[in-house]
C-alpha atoms as a printed R data frame, in Angstrom:
   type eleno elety resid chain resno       x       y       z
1  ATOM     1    CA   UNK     A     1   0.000   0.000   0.000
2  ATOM     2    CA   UNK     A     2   2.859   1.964   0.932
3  ATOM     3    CA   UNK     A     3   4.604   2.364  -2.723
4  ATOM     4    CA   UNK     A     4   1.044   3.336  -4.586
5  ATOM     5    CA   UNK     A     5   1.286   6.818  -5.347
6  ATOM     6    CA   UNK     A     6  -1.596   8.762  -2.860
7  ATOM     7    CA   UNK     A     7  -2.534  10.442  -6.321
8  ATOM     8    CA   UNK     A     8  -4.263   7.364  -6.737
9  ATOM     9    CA   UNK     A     9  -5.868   5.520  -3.380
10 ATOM    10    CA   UNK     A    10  -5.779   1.704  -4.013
11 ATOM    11    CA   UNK     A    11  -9.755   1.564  -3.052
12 ATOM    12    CA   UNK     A    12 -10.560   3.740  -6.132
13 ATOM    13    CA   UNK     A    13 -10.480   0.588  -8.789
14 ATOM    14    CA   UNK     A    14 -12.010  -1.526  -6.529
15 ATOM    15    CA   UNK     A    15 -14.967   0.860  -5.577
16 ATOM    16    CA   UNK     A    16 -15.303   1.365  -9.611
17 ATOM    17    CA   UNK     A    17 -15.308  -2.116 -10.424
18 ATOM    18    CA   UNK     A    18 -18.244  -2.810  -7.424
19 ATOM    19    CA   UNK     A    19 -19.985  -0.751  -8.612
20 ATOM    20    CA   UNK     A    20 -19.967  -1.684 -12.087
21 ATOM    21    CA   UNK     A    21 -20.987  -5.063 -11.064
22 ATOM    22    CA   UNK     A    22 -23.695  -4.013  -8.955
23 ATOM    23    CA   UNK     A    23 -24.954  -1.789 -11.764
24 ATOM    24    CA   UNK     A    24 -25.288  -5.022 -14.085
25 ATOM    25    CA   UNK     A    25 -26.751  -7.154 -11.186
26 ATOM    26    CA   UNK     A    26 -29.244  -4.663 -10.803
27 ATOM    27    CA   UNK     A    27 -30.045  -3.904 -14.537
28 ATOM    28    CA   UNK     A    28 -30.326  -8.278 -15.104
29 ATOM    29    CA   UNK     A    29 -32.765  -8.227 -12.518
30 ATOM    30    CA   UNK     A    30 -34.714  -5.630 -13.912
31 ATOM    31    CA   UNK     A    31 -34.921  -7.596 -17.175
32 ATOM    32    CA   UNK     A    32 -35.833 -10.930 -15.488
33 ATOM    33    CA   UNK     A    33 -38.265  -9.216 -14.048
34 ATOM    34    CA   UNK     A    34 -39.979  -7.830 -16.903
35 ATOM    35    CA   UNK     A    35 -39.207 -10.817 -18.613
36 ATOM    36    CA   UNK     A    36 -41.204 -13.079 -16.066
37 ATOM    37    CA   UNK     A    37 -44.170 -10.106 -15.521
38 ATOM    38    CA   UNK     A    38 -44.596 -10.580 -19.591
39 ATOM    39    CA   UNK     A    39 -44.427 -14.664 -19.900
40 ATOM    40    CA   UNK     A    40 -46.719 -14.176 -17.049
41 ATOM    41    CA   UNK     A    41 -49.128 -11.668 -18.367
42 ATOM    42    CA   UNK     A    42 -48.667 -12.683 -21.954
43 ATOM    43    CA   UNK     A    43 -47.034 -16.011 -22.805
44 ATOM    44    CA   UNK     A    44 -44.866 -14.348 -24.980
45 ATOM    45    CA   UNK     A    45 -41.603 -13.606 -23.693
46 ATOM    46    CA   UNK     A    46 -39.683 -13.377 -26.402
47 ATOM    47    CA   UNK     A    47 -41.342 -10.636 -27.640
48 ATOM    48    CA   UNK     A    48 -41.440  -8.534 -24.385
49 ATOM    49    CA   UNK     A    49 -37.846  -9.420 -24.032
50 ATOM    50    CA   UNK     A    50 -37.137  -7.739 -27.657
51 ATOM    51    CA   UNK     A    51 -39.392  -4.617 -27.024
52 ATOM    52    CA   UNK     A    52 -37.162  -3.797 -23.961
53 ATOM    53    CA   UNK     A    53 -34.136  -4.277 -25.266
């Protein structure tokens, strides 16, 4: 920890990357939910899926 520049804090790519990842959890499970809410509603998932995308 000691030889990283303090320009650059060694949590800041870490942080960035969590973040990132929870950003894409979130997003999927958005999707899956609209995804099951239309097979549920509609029996046609594929074409929800498509619309939203």
């Amino acid at each position: 920890l000691a030889r990283r520049p303090a320009s650059h804090p060694p949590d800041q790519r870490q942080d960035s990357a969590v973040t990132y990842v929870a950003l894409c959890v979130v997003s999927a499970i958005a999707v899956k939910k609209r995804f099951c809410l239309c097979a549920v509603s509609t029996g046609k998932a594929c074409r929800c899926v498509a619309a939203q995308m």
